[in-house]
mmCIF file of C-alpha atoms in Angstrom:
data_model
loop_
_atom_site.group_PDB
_atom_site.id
_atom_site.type_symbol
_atom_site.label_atom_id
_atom_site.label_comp_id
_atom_site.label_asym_id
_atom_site.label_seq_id
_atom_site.Cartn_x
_atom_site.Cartn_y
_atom_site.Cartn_z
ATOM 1 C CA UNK U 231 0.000 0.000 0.000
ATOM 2 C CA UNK U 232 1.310 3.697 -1.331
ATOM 3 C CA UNK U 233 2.215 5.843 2.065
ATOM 4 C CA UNK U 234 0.631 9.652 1.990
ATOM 5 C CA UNK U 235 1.613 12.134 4.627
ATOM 6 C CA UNK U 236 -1.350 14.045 5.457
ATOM 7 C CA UNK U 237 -1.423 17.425 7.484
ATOM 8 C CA UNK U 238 -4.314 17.037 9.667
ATOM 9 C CA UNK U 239 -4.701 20.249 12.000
ATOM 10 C CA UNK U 240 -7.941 18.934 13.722
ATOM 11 C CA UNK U 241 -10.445 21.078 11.628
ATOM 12 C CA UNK U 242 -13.386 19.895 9.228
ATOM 13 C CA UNK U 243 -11.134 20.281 5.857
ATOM 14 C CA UNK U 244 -8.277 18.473 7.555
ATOM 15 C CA UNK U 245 -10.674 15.317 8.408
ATOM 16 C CA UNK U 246 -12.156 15.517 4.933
ATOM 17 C CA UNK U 247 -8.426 15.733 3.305
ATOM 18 C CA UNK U 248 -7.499 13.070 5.540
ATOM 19 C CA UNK U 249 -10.641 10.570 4.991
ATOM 20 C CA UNK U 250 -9.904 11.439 0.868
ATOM 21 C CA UNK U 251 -6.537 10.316 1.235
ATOM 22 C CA UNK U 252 -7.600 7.051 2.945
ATOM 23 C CA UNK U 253 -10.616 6.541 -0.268
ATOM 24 C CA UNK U 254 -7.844 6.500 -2.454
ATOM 25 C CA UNK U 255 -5.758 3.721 -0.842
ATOM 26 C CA UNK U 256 -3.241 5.209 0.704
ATOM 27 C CA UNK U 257 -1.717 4.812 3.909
ATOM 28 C CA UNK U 258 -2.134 7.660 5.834
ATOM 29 C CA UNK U 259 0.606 8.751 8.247
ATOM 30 C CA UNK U 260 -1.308 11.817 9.645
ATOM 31 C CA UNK U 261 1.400 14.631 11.015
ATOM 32 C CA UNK U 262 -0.490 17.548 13.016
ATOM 33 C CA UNK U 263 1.304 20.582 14.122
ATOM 34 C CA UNK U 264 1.780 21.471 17.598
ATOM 35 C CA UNK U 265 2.688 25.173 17.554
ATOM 36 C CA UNK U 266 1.515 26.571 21.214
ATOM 37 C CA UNK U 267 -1.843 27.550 18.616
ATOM 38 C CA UNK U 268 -4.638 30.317 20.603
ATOM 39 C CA UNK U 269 -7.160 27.030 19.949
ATOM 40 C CA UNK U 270 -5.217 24.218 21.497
ATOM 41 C CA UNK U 271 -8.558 22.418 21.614
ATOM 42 C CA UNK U 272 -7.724 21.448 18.215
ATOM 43 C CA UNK U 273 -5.447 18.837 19.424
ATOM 44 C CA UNK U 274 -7.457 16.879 20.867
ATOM 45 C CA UNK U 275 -9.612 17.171 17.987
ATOM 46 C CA UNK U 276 -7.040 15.985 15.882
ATOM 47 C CA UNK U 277 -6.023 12.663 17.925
ATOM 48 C CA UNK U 278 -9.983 11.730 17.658
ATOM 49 C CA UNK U 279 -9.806 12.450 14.049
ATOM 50 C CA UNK U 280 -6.663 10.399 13.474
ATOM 51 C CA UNK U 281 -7.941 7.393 15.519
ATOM 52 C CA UNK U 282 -10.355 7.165 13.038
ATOM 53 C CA UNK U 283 -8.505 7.861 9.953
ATOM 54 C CA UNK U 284 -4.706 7.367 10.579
ATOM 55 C CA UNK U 285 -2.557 4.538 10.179
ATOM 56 C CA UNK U 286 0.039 6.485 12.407
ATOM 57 C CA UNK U 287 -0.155 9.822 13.992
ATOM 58 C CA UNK U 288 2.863 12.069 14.925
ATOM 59 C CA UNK U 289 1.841 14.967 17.000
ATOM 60 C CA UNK U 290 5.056 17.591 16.636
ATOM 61 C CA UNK U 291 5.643 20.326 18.890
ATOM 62 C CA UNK U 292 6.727 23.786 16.947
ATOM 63 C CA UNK U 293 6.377 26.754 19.191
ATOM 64 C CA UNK U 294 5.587 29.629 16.823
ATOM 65 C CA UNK U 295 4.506 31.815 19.533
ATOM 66 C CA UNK U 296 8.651 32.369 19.944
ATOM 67 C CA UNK U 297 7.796 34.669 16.774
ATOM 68 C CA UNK U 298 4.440 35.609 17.449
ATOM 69 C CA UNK U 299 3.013 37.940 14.734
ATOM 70 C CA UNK U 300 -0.035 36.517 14.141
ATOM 71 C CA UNK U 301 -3.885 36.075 16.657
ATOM 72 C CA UNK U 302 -3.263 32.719 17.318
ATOM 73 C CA UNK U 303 0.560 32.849 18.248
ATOM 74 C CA UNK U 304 0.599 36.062 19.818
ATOM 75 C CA UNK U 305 -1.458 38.526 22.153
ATOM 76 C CA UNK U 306 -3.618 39.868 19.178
ATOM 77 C CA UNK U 307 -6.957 39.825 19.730
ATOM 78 C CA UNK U 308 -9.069 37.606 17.211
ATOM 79 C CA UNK U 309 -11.579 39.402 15.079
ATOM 80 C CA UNK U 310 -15.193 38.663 15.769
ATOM 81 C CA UNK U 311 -17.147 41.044 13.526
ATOM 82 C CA UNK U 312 -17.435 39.098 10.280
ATOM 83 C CA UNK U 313 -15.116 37.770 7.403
ATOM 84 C CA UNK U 314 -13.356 40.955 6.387
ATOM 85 C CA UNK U 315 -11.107 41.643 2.801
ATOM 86 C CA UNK U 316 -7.718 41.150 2.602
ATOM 87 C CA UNK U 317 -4.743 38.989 4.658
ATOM 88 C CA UNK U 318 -6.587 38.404 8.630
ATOM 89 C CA UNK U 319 -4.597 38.343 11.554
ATOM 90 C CA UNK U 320 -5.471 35.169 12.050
ATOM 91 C CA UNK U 321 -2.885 34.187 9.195
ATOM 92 C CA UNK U 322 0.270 32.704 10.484
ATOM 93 C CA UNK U 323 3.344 33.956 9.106
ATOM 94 C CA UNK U 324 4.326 30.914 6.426
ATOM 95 C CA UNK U 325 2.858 28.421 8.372
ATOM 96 C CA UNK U 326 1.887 26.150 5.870
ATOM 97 C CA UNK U 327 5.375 26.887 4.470
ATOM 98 C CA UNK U 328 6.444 25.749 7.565
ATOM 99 C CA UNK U 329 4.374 22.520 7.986
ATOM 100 C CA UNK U 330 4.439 21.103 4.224
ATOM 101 C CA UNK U 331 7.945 21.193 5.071
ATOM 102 C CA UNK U 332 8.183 18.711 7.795
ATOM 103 C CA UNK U 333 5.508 16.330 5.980
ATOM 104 C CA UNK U 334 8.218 16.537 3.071
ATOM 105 C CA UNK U 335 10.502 15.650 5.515
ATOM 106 C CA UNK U 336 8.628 12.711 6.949
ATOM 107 C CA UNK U 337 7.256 11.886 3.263
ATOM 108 C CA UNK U 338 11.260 11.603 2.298
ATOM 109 C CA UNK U 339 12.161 9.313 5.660
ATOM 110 C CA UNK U 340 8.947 7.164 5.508
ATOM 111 C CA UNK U 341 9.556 6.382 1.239
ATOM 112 C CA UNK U 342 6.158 8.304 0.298
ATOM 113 C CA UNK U 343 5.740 10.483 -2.269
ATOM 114 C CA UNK U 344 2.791 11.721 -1.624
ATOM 115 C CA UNK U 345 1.260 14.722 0.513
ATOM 116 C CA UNK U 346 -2.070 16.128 1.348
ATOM 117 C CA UNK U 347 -2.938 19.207 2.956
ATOM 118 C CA UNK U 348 -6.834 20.630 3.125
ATOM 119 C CA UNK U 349 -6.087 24.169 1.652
ATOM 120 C CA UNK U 350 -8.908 25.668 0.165
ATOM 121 C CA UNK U 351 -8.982 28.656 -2.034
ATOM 122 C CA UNK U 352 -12.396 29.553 -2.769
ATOM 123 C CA UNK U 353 -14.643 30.345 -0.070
ATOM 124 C CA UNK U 354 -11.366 32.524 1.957
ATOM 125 C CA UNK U 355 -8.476 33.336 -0.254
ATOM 126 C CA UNK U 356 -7.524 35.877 2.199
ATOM 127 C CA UNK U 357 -4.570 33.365 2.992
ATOM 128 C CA UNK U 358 -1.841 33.465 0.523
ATOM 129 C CA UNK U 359 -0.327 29.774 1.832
ATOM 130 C CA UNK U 360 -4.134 28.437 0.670
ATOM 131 C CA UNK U 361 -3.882 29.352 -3.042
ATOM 132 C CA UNK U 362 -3.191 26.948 -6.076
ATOM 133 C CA UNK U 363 0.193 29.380 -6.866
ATOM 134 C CA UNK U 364 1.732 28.222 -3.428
ATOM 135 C CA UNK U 365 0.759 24.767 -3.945
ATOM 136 C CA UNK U 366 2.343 24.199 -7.467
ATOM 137 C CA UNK U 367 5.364 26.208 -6.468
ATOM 138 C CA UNK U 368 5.888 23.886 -3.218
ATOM 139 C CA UNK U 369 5.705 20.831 -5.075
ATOM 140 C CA UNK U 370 8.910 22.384 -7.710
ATOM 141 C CA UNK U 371 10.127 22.868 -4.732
ATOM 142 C CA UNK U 372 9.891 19.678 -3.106
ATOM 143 C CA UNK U 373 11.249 18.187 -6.238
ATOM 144 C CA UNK U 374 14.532 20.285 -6.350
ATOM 145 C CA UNK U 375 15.082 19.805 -2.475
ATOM 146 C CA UNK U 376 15.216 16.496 -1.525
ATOM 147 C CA UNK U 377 17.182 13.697 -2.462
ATOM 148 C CA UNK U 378 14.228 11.563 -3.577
ATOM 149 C CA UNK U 379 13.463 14.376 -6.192
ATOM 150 C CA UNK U 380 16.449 15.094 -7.606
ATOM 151 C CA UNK U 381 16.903 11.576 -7.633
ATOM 152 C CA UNK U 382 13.121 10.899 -9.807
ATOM 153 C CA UNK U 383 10.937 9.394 -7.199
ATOM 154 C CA UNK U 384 9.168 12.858 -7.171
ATOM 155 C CA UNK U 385 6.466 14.255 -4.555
ATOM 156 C CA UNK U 386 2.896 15.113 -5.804
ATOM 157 C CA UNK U 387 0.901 17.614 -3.099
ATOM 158 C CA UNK U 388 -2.777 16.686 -3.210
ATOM 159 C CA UNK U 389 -4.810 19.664 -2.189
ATOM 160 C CA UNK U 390 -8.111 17.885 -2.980
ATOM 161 C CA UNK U 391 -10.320 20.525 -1.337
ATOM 162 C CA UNK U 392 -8.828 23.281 -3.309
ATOM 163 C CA UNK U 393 -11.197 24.260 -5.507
ATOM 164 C CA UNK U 394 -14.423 23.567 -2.793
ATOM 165 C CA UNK U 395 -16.985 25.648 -1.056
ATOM 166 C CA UNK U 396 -17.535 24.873 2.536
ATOM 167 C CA UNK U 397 -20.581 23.885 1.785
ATOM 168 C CA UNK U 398 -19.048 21.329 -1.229
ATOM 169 C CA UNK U 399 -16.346 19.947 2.295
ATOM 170 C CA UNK U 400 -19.647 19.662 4.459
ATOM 171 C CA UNK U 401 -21.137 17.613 1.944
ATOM 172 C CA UNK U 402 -17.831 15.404 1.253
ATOM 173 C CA UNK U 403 -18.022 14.969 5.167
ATOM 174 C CA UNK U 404 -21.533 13.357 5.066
ATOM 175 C CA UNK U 405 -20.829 11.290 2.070
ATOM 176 C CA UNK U 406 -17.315 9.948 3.160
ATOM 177 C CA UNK U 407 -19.794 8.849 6.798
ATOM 178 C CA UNK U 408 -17.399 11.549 8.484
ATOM 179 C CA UNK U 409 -18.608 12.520 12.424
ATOM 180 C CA UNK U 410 -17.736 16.620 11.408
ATOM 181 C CA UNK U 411 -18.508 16.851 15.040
ATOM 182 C CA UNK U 412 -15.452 15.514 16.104
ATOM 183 C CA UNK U 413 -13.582 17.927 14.443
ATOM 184 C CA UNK U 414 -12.993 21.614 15.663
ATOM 185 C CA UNK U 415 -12.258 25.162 13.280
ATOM 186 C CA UNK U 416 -12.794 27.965 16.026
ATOM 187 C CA UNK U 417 -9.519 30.127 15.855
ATOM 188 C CA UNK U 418 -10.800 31.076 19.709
ATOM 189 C CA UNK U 419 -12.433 28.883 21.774
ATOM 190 C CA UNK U 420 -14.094 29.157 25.304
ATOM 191 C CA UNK U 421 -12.150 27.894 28.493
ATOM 192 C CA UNK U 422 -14.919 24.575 27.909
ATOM 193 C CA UNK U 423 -13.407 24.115 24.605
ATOM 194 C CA UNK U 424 -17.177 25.447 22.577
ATOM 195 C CA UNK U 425 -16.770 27.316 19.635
ATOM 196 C CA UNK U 426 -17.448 31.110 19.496
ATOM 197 C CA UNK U 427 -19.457 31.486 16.949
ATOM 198 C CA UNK U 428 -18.556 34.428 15.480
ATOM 199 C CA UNK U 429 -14.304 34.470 14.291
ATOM 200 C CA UNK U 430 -13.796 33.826 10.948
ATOM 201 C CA UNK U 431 -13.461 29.990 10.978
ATOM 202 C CA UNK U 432 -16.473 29.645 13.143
ATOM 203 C CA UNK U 433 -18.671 32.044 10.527
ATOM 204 C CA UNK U 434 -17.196 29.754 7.416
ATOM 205 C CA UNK U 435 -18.184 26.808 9.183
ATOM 206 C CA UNK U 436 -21.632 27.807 9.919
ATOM 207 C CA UNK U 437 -22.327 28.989 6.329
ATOM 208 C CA UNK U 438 -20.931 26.075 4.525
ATOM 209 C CA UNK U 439 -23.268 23.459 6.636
ATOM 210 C CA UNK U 440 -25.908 25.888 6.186
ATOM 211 C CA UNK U 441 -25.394 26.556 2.372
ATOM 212 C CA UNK U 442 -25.316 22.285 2.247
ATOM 213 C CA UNK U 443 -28.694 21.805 3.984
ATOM 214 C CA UNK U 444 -26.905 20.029 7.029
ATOM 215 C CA UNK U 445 -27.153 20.493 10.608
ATOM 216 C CA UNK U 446 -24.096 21.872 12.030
ATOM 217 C CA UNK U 447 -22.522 19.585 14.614
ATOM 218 C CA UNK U 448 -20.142 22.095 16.165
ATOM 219 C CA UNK U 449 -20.821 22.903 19.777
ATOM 220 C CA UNK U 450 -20.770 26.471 20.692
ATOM 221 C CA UNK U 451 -19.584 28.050 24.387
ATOM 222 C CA UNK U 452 -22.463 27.790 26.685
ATOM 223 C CA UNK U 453 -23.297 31.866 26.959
#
């Protein structure tokens, strides 16, 4: 069976990437990113997800919060009064940069070729590590940098969510059988681990299960 290293963060696209991964045969040697994140809760989320999904699960700590710059590595607050234009301050400064890196890493050590990663484009393109550009320019880039590539084994990055709505991911949950509830998006959490309702993650969420005729699983804070 063909190995895929998967970046699953704990969130909805992450589970959807992952479960897509596992449809098409693979192995799936989930890596999830532990970088001292504002939403820790998404952790946990992930380790639930990848009991599910995972053949093996590597939980790696990263502390970006050494750099800060960003509302979910540093004491920013997060914004709560609708998706706004432009780069948020939720964006993490080359995060995903950062993480497709160490899958590569793992994808060279573990003989895959493969990656996944649940960027999508569409629905929030306010994130410039989300759009197609970045994707095909870190798989040249994974081709020139590692032994395996230069070499001809080659690395393919699967963004298979790319080009979805929310509402398209909700509805790939439900027909993959995927418990969405399981998984969590809010970028900032209450202390019982409920989602907010109303950052930017929460407010995609909502609309996409919406848009899909689905009842949102996601539990909110208690108010």
């Amino acid at each position: 069976m063909k190995k895929a290293v998967v970046l699953l963060s704990g969130g909805l696209d992450s589970m959807v990437c992952s479960a897509l991964a596992k449809e098409q045969g693979f192995e799936v040697l989930a890596l999830t990113i532990d970088y001292h994140q504002r939403h820790r809760v998404e952790l946990e989320a992930a380790k639930r997800i990848a009991a599910r999904l995972a053949d093996r699960h590597i939980v790696m700590p990263l502390d970006l919060t050494a750099f800060g710059g960003s509302a979910l590595t540093g004491d920013i607050e997060v914004p709560k009064d609708g998706v706004g234009e432009g780069i948020p301050v939720t964006y993490v400064p080359a995060r995903n940069t950062v993480f497709l890196s160490l899958a590569l890493a793992w994808a060279e050590a573990a003989g895959a070729s493969d990656l996944f990663v649940g960027v999508n484009a569409l629905d929030y393109s306010g994130y410039p590590d989300c759009r197609p550009a970045f994707i095909e320019a870190f798989e040249a880039l994974a081709n020139q940098a590692t032994k395996a590539g230069v070499e001809g084994k080659g690395f393919t990055i699967h963004a298979p969510l790319q080009h979805m709505t929310k509402a398209d991911i909700a509805r790939e949950a439900a027909r993959l059988g995927l418990d969405a509830g399981i998984s969590h998006s809010c970028y900032d959490p209450a202390e019982d681990g409920g989602a907010c309702g109303l950052c930017d993650a929460c407010r995609l969420r909502a609309r996409g299960f919406e848009e899909a005729g689905l009842t949102d699983p996601t539990r909110y804070a208690e108010a």
